Tab-separated table of C-alpha atoms in Angstrom:
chain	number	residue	atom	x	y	z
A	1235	UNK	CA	-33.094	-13.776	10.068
A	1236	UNK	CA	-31.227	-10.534	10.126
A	1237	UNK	CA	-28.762	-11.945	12.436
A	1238	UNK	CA	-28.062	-14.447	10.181
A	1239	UNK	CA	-27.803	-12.352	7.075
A	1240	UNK	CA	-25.125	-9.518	9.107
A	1241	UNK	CA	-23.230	-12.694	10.052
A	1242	UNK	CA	-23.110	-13.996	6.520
A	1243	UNK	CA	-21.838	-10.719	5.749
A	1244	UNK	CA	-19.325	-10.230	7.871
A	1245	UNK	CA	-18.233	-14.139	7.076
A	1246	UNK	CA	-17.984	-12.974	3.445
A	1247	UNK	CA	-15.819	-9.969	4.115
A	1248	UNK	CA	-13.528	-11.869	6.016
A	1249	UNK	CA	-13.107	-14.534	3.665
A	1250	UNK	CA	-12.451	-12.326	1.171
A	1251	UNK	CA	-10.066	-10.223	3.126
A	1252	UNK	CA	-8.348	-13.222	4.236
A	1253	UNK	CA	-8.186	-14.474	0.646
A	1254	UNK	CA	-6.679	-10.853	-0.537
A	1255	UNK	CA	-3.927	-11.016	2.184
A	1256	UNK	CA	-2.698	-14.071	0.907
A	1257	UNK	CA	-2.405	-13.448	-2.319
A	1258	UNK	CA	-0.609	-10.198	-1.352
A	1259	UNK	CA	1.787	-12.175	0.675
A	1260	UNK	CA	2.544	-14.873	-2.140
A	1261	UNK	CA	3.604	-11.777	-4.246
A	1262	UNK	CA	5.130	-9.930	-1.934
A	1263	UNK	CA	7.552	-12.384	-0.080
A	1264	UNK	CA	8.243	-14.034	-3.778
A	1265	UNK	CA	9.635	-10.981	-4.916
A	1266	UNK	CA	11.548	-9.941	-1.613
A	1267	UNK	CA	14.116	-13.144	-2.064
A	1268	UNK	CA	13.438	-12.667	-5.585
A	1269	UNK	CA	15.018	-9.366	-6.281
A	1270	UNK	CA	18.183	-10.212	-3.726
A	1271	UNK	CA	18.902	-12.773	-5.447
A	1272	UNK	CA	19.073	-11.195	-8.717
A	1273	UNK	CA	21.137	-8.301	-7.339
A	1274	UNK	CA	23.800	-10.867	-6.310
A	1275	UNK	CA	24.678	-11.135	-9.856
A	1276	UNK	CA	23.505	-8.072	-11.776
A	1277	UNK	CA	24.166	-4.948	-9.769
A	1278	UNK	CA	21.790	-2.642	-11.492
A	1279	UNK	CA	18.867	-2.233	-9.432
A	1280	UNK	CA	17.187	0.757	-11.173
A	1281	UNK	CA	16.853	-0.283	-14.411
A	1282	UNK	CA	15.447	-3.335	-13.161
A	1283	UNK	CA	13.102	-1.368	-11.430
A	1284	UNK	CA	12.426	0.612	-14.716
A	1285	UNK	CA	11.960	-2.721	-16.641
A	1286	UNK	CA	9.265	-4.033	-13.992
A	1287	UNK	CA	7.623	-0.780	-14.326
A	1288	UNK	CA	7.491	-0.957	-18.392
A	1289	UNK	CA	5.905	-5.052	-17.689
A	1290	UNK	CA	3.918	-3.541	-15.641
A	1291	UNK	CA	2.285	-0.926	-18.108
A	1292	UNK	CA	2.077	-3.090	-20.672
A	1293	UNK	CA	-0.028	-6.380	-18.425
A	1294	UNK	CA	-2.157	-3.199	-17.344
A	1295	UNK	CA	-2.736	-2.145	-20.661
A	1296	UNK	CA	-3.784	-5.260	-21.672
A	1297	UNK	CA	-6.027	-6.261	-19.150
A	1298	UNK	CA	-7.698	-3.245	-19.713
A	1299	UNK	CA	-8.689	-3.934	-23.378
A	1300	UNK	CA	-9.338	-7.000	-22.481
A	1301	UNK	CA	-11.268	-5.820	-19.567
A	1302	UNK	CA	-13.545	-3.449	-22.364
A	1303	UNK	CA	-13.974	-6.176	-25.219
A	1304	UNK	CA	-15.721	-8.310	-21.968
A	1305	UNK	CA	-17.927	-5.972	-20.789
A	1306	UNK	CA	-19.019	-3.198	-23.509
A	1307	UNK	CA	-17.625	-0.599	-21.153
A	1308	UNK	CA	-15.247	2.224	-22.124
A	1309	UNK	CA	-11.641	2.010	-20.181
A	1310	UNK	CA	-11.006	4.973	-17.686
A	1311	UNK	CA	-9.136	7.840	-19.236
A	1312	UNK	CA	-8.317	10.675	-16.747
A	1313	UNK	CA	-7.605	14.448	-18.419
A	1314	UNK	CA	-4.485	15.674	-18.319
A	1315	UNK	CA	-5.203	17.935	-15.679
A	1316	UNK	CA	-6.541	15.308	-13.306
A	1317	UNK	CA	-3.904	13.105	-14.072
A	1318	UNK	CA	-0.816	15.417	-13.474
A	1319	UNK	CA	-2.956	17.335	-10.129
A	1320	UNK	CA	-4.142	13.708	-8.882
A	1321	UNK	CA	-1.712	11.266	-9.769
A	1322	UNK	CA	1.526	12.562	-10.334
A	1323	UNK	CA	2.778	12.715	-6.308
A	1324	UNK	CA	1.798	9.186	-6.453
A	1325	UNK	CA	3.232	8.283	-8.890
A	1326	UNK	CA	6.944	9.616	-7.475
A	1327	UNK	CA	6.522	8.381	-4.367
A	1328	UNK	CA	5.873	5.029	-5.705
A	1329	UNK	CA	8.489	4.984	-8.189
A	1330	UNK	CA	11.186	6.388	-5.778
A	1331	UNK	CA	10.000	3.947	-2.738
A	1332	UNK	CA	10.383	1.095	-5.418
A	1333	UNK	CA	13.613	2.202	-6.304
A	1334	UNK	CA	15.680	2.879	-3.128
A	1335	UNK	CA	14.507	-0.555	-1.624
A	1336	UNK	CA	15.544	-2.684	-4.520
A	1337	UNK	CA	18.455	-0.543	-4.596
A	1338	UNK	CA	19.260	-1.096	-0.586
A	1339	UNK	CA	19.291	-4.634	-1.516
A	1340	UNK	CA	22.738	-4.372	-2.800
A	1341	UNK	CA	24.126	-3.254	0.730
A	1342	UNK	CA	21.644	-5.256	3.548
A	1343	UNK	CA	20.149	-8.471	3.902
A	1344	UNK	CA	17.014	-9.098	3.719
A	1345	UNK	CA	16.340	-9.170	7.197
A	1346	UNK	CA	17.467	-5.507	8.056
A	1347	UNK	CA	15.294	-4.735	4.791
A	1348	UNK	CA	12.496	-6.424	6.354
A	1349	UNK	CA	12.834	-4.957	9.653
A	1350	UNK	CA	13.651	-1.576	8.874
A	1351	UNK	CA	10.672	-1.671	6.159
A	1352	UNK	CA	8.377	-2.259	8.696
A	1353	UNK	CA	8.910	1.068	10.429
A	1354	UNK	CA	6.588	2.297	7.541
A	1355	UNK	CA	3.469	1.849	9.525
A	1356	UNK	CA	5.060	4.630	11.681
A	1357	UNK	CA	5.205	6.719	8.541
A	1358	UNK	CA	1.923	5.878	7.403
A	1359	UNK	CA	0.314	6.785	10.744
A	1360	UNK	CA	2.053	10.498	10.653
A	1361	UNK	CA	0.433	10.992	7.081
A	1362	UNK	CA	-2.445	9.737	7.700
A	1363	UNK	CA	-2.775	12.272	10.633
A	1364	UNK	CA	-1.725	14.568	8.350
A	1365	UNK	CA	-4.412	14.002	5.615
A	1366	UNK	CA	-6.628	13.668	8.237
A	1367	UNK	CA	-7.823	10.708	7.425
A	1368	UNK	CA	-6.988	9.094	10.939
A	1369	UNK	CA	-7.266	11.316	14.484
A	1370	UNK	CA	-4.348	12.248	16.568
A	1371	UNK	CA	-4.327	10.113	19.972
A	1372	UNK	CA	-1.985	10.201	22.860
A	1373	UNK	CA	-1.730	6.515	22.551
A	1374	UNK	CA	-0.123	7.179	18.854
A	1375	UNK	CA	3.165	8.220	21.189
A	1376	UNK	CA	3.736	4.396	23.170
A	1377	UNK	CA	3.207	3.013	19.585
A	1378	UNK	CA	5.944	5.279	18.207
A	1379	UNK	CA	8.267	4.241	20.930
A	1380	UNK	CA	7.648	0.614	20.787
A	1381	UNK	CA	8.292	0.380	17.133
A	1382	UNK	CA	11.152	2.783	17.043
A	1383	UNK	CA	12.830	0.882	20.349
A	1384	UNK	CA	12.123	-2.280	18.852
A	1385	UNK	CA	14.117	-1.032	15.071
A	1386	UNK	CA	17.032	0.156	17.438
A	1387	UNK	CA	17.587	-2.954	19.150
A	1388	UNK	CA	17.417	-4.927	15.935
A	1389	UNK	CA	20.038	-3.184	14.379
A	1390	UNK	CA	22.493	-2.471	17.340
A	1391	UNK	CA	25.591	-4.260	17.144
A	1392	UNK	CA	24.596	-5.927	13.844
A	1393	UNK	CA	27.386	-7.789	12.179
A	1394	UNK	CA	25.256	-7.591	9.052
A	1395	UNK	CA	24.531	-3.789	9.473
A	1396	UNK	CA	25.544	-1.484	6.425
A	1397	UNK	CA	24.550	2.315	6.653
A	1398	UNK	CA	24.211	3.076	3.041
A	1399	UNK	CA	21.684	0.543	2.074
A	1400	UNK	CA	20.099	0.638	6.465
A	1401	UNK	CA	19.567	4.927	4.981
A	1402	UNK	CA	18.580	3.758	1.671
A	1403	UNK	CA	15.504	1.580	2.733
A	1404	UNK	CA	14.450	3.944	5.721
A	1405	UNK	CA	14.083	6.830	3.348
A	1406	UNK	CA	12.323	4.229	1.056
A	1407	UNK	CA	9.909	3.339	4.379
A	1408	UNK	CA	8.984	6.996	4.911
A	1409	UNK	CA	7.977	7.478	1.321
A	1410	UNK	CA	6.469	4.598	1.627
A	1411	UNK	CA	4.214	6.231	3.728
A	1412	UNK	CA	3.218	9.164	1.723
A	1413	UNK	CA	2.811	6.604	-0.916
A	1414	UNK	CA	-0.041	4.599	0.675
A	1415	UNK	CA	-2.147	7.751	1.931
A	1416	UNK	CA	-1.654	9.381	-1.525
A	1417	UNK	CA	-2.755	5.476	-2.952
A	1418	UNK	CA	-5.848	5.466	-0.567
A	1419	UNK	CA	-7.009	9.008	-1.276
A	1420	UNK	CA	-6.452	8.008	-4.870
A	1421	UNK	CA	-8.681	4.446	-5.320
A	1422	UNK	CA	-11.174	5.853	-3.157
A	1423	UNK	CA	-12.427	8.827	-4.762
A	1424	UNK	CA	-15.147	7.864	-6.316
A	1425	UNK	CA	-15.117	11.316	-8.999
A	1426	UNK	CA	-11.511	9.645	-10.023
A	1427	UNK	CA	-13.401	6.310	-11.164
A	1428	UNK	CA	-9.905	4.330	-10.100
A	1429	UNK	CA	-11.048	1.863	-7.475
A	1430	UNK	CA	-9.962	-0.980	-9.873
A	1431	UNK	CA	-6.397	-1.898	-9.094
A	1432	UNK	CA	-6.035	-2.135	-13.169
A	1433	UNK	CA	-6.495	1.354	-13.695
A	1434	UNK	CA	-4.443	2.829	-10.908
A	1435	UNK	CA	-1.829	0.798	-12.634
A	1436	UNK	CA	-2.190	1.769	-15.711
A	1437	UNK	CA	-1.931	5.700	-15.309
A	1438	UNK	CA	1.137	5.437	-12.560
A	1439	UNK	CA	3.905	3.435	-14.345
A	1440	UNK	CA	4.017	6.318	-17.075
A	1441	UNK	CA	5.077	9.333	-14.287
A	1442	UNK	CA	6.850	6.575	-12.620
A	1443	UNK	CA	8.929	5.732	-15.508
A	1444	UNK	CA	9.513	9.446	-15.769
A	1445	UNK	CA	10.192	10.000	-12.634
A	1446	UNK	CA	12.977	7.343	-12.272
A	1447	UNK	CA	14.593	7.327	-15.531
A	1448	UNK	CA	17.026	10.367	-14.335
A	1449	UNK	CA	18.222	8.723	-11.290
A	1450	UNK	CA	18.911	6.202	-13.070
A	1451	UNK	CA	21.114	7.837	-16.005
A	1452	UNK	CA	22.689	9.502	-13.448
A	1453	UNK	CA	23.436	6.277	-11.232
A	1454	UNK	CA	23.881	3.052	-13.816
A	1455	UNK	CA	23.656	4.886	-16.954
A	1456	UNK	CA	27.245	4.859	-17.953
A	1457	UNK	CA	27.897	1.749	-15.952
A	1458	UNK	CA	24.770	-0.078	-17.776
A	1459	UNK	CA	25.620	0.574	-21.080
A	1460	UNK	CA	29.437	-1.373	-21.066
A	1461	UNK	CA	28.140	-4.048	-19.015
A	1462	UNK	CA	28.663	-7.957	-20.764
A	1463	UNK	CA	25.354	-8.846	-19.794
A	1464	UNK	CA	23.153	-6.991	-21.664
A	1465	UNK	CA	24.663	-3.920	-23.941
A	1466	UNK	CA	28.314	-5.611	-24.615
A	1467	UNK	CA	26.973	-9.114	-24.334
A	1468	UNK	CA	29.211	-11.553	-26.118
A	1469	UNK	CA	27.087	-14.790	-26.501
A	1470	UNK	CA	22.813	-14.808	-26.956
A	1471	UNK	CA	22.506	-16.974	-24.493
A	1472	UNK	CA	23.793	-14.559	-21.950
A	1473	UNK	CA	21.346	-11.988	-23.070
A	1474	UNK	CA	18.163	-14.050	-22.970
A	1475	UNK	CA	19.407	-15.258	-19.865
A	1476	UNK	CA	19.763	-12.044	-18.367
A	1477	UNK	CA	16.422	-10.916	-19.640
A	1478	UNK	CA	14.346	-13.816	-18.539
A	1479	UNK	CA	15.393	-12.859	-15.483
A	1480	UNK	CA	14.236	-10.058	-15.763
A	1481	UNK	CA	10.786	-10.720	-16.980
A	1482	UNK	CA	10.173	-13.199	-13.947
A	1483	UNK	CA	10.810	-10.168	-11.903
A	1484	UNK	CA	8.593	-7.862	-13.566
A	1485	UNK	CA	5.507	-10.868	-13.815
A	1486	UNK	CA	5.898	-10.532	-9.715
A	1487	UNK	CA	6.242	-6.638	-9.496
A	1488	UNK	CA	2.989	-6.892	-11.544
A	1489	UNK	CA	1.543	-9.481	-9.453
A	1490	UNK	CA	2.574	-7.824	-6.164
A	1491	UNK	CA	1.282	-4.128	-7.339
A	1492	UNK	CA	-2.361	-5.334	-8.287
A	1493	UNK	CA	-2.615	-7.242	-4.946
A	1494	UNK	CA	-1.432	-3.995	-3.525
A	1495	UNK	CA	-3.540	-1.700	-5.077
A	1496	UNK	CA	-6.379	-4.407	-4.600
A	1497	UNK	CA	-6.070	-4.814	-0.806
A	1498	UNK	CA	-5.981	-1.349	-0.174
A	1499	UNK	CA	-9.024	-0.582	-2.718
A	1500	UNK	CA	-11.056	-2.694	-0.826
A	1501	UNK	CA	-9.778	-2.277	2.918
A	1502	UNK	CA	-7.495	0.689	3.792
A	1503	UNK	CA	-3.583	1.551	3.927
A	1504	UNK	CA	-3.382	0.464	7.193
A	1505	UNK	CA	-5.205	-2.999	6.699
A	1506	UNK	CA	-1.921	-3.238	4.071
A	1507	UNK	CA	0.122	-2.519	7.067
A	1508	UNK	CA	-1.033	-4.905	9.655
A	1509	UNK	CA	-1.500	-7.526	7.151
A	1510	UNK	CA	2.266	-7.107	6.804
A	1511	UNK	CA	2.985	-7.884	10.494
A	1512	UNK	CA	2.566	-11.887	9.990
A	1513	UNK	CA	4.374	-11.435	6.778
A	1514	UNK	CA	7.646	-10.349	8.330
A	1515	UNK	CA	7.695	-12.741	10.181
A	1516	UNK	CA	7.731	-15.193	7.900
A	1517	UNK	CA	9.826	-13.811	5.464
A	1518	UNK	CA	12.785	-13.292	8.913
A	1519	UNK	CA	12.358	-16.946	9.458
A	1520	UNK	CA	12.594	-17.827	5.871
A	1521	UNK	CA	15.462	-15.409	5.530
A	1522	UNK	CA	17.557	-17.263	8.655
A	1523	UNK	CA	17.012	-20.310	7.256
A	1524	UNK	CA	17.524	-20.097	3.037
A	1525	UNK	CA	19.696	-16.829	3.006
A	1526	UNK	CA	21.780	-17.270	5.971
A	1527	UNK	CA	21.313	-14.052	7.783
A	1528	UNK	CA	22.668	-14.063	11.435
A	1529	UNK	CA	20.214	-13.265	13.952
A	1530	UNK	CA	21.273	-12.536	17.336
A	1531	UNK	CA	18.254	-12.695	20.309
A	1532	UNK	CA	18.722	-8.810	20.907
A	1533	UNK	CA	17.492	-8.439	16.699
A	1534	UNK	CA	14.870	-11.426	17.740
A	1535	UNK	CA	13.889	-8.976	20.872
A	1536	UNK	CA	13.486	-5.933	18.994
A	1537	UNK	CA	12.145	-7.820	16.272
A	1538	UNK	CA	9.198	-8.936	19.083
A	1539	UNK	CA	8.951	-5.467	20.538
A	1540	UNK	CA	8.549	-3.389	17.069
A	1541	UNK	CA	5.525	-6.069	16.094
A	1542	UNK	CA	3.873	-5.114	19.872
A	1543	UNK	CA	3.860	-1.537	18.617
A	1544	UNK	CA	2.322	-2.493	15.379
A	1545	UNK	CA	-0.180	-4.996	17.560
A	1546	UNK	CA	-1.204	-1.732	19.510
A	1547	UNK	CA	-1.937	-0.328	16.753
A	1548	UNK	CA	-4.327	-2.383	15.578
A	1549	UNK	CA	-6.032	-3.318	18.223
A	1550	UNK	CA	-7.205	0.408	19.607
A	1551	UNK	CA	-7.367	1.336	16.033
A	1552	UNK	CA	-10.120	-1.288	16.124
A	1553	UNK	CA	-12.043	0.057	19.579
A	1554	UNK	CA	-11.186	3.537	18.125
A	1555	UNK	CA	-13.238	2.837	14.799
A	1556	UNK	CA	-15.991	0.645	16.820
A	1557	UNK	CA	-16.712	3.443	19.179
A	1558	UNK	CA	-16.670	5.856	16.563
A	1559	UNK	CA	-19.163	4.121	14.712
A	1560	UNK	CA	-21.137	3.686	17.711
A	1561	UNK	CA	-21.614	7.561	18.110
A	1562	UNK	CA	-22.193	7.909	14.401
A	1563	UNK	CA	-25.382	5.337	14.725
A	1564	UNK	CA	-26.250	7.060	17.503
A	1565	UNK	CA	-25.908	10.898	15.912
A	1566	UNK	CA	-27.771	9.358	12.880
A	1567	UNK	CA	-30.681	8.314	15.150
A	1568	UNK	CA	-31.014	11.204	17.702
A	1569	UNK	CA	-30.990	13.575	14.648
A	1570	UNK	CA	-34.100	11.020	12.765
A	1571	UNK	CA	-35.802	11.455	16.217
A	1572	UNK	CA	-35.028	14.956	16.093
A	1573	UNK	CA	-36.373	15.141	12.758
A	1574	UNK	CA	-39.533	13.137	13.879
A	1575	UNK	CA	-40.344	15.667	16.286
A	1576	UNK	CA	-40.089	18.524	14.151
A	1577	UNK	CA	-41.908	16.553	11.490
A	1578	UNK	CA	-44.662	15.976	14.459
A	1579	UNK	CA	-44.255	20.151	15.798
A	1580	UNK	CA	-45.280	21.106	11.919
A	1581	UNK	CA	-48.270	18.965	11.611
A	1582	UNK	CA	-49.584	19.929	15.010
A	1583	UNK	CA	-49.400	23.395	13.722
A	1584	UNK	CA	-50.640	23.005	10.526
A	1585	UNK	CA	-53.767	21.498	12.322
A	1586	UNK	CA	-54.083	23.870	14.692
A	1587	UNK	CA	-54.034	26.596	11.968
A	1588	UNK	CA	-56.400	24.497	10.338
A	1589	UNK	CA	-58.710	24.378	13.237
A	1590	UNK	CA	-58.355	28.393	13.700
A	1591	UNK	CA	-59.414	28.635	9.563
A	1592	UNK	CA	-62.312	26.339	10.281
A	1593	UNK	CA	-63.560	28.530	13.420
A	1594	UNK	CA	-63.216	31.740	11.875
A	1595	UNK	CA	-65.076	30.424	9.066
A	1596	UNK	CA	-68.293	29.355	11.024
A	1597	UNK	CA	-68.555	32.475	13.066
């Protein structure tokens, strides 16, 4: 019977993992092709990014209340201290991560996007270390070289390479990194009360806002404001045009954030990762076939080789965290038997002291 019931469990985590992933990939590839298409035709990729982020608040904000008129139960309010200690290297990470790769998509396609985003596992991994939240391995080095190998032969000789937007979206893949540790540390305190994806939401778009808003004065700002599609518009249609647009965007940016925040609340950062490794490859196949990106078999190659490194990864991540829970069940029970024979040690001696009060007595 208690087979059964640890096999039921299991089942029901990986359904619901399973279920989790896919919804995180609906989101995640939607908005991919999504965004380049939109940057095809309006070339301002941080205030789009600023507008997602405002949709986003707002859904969060009202699922929230809607969230506390259900249940009786106050929303989650962190102090300002909390919130600007706690939250706030999140939240730039995020919004900066965000940023640069919706910005790269004006310079790459979105295979070398896809490709060179993947390197972010290696990034994850080195923060993780870091945190100490995963153990330093000498194995750790034939992953690094695999994946780095494989992002080398992908882009070498591309005829689709640009540097700009190849810097943009690797800078954007090693904050990506940071951003993911920060996000796990962050859902799974349990003083922080954020584990629901809602809430971690709700108090990042604010600092991320914040912390994007300058870059973009600085970068679309002037630009922005004498631009025919939305400031200097001539005809309505144009505008409401232009800003459906950009609401369909920011529905997915919310949709792809809470599956984000979701998966990783409930598994790790690096089940986030590894659940991205299928995901590439769809969204590569999809992106030879609908956007046209060339391919050559050396990107196919490297393509193949950076997914081994992530495959190593997961698979003596997996022994790694089996053994090591092995030798935590057994710590656990040779300190109970421990226990038990101290436990045993004391009573002997109490009756023998007992026995010594007795005798003493009688004489």
């Amino acid at each position: 019977m208690s087979n059964f019931c640890l096999c039921l469990s299991f089942l029901r985590k990986a359904l619901l993992t399973v279920f989790l992933v896919l919804f995180y990939y609906c989101f995640s590839i939607g908005i991919t092709f999504y965004n380049k298409w939109v940057m095809r035709w309006f070339h301002y990729p941080l205030f789009m990014t600023l507008v997602h982020l405002a949709m986003i608040f707002i859904f969060s904000a009202i699922s929230r209340t809607l969230t506390s008129w259900y249940t009786g139960k106050p929303c989650i309010c962190l102090s300002w201290e909390l919130y600007l200690k706690r939250v706030a290297a999140t939240a730039l990470t995020t919004a900066l991560d965000i940023g640069l790769s919706n910005w790269s998509f004006m310079f790459i396609t979105v295979s070398l996007y896809t490709m060179t985003k993947s390197t972010a596992v290696l990034f994850i991994l080195f923060f993780a270390v870091m945190f100490k939240l995963e153990e330093l391995r000498s194995w750790l080095l034939v992953v690094v070289l695999l994946i780095a190998g494989g992002l080398f032969m992908f882009t070498y000789k591309s005829t689709q390479f640009n540097a700009k937007g190849f810097i943009l979206v690797l800078i954007a893949s090693f904050l990506g990194g940071i951003r993911w540790t920060l996000t796990q540390i962050l859902t799974q305190k349990a003083d922080l009360g954020l584990q629901n994806p809602i809430d971690t939401m709700y108090h990042l778009q604010p600092l991320m806002f914040i912390s994007l808003f300058p870059l973009f004065v600085a970068s679309e700002g002037l630009s922005l404001s004498a631009s025919e599609k939305l400031f200097l518009y001539h005809e309505t249609s144009t505008l409401l045009h232009t800003l459906h647009i950009l609401a369909g965007g920011g529905f997915l940016a919310f949709g792809l954030c809470f599956s984000e925040f979701l998966l990783v609340s409930k598994t790790s950062s690096l089940t986030l990762s590894i659940a991205g490794i299928f995901k590439e490859v769809c969204t590569l196949v999809l992106a030879s076939h609908l956007m046209g990106d060339q391919l050559t078999v050396l990107n196919w190659l490297g393509f193949v080789m950076c997914l081994s490194g992530i495959s190593l990864h997961v698979a003596l991540k997996a022994i790694y965290s089996e053994d090591s829970s092995n030798d935590k069940k057994i710590d656990k029970l040779h300190n109970m038997a421990l226990t038990d024979i101290d436990t045993e040690l004391l009573l002997r001696n109490g009756q023998a002291n007992e026995s010594e009060e007795e005798d003493v007595q009688h004489h």
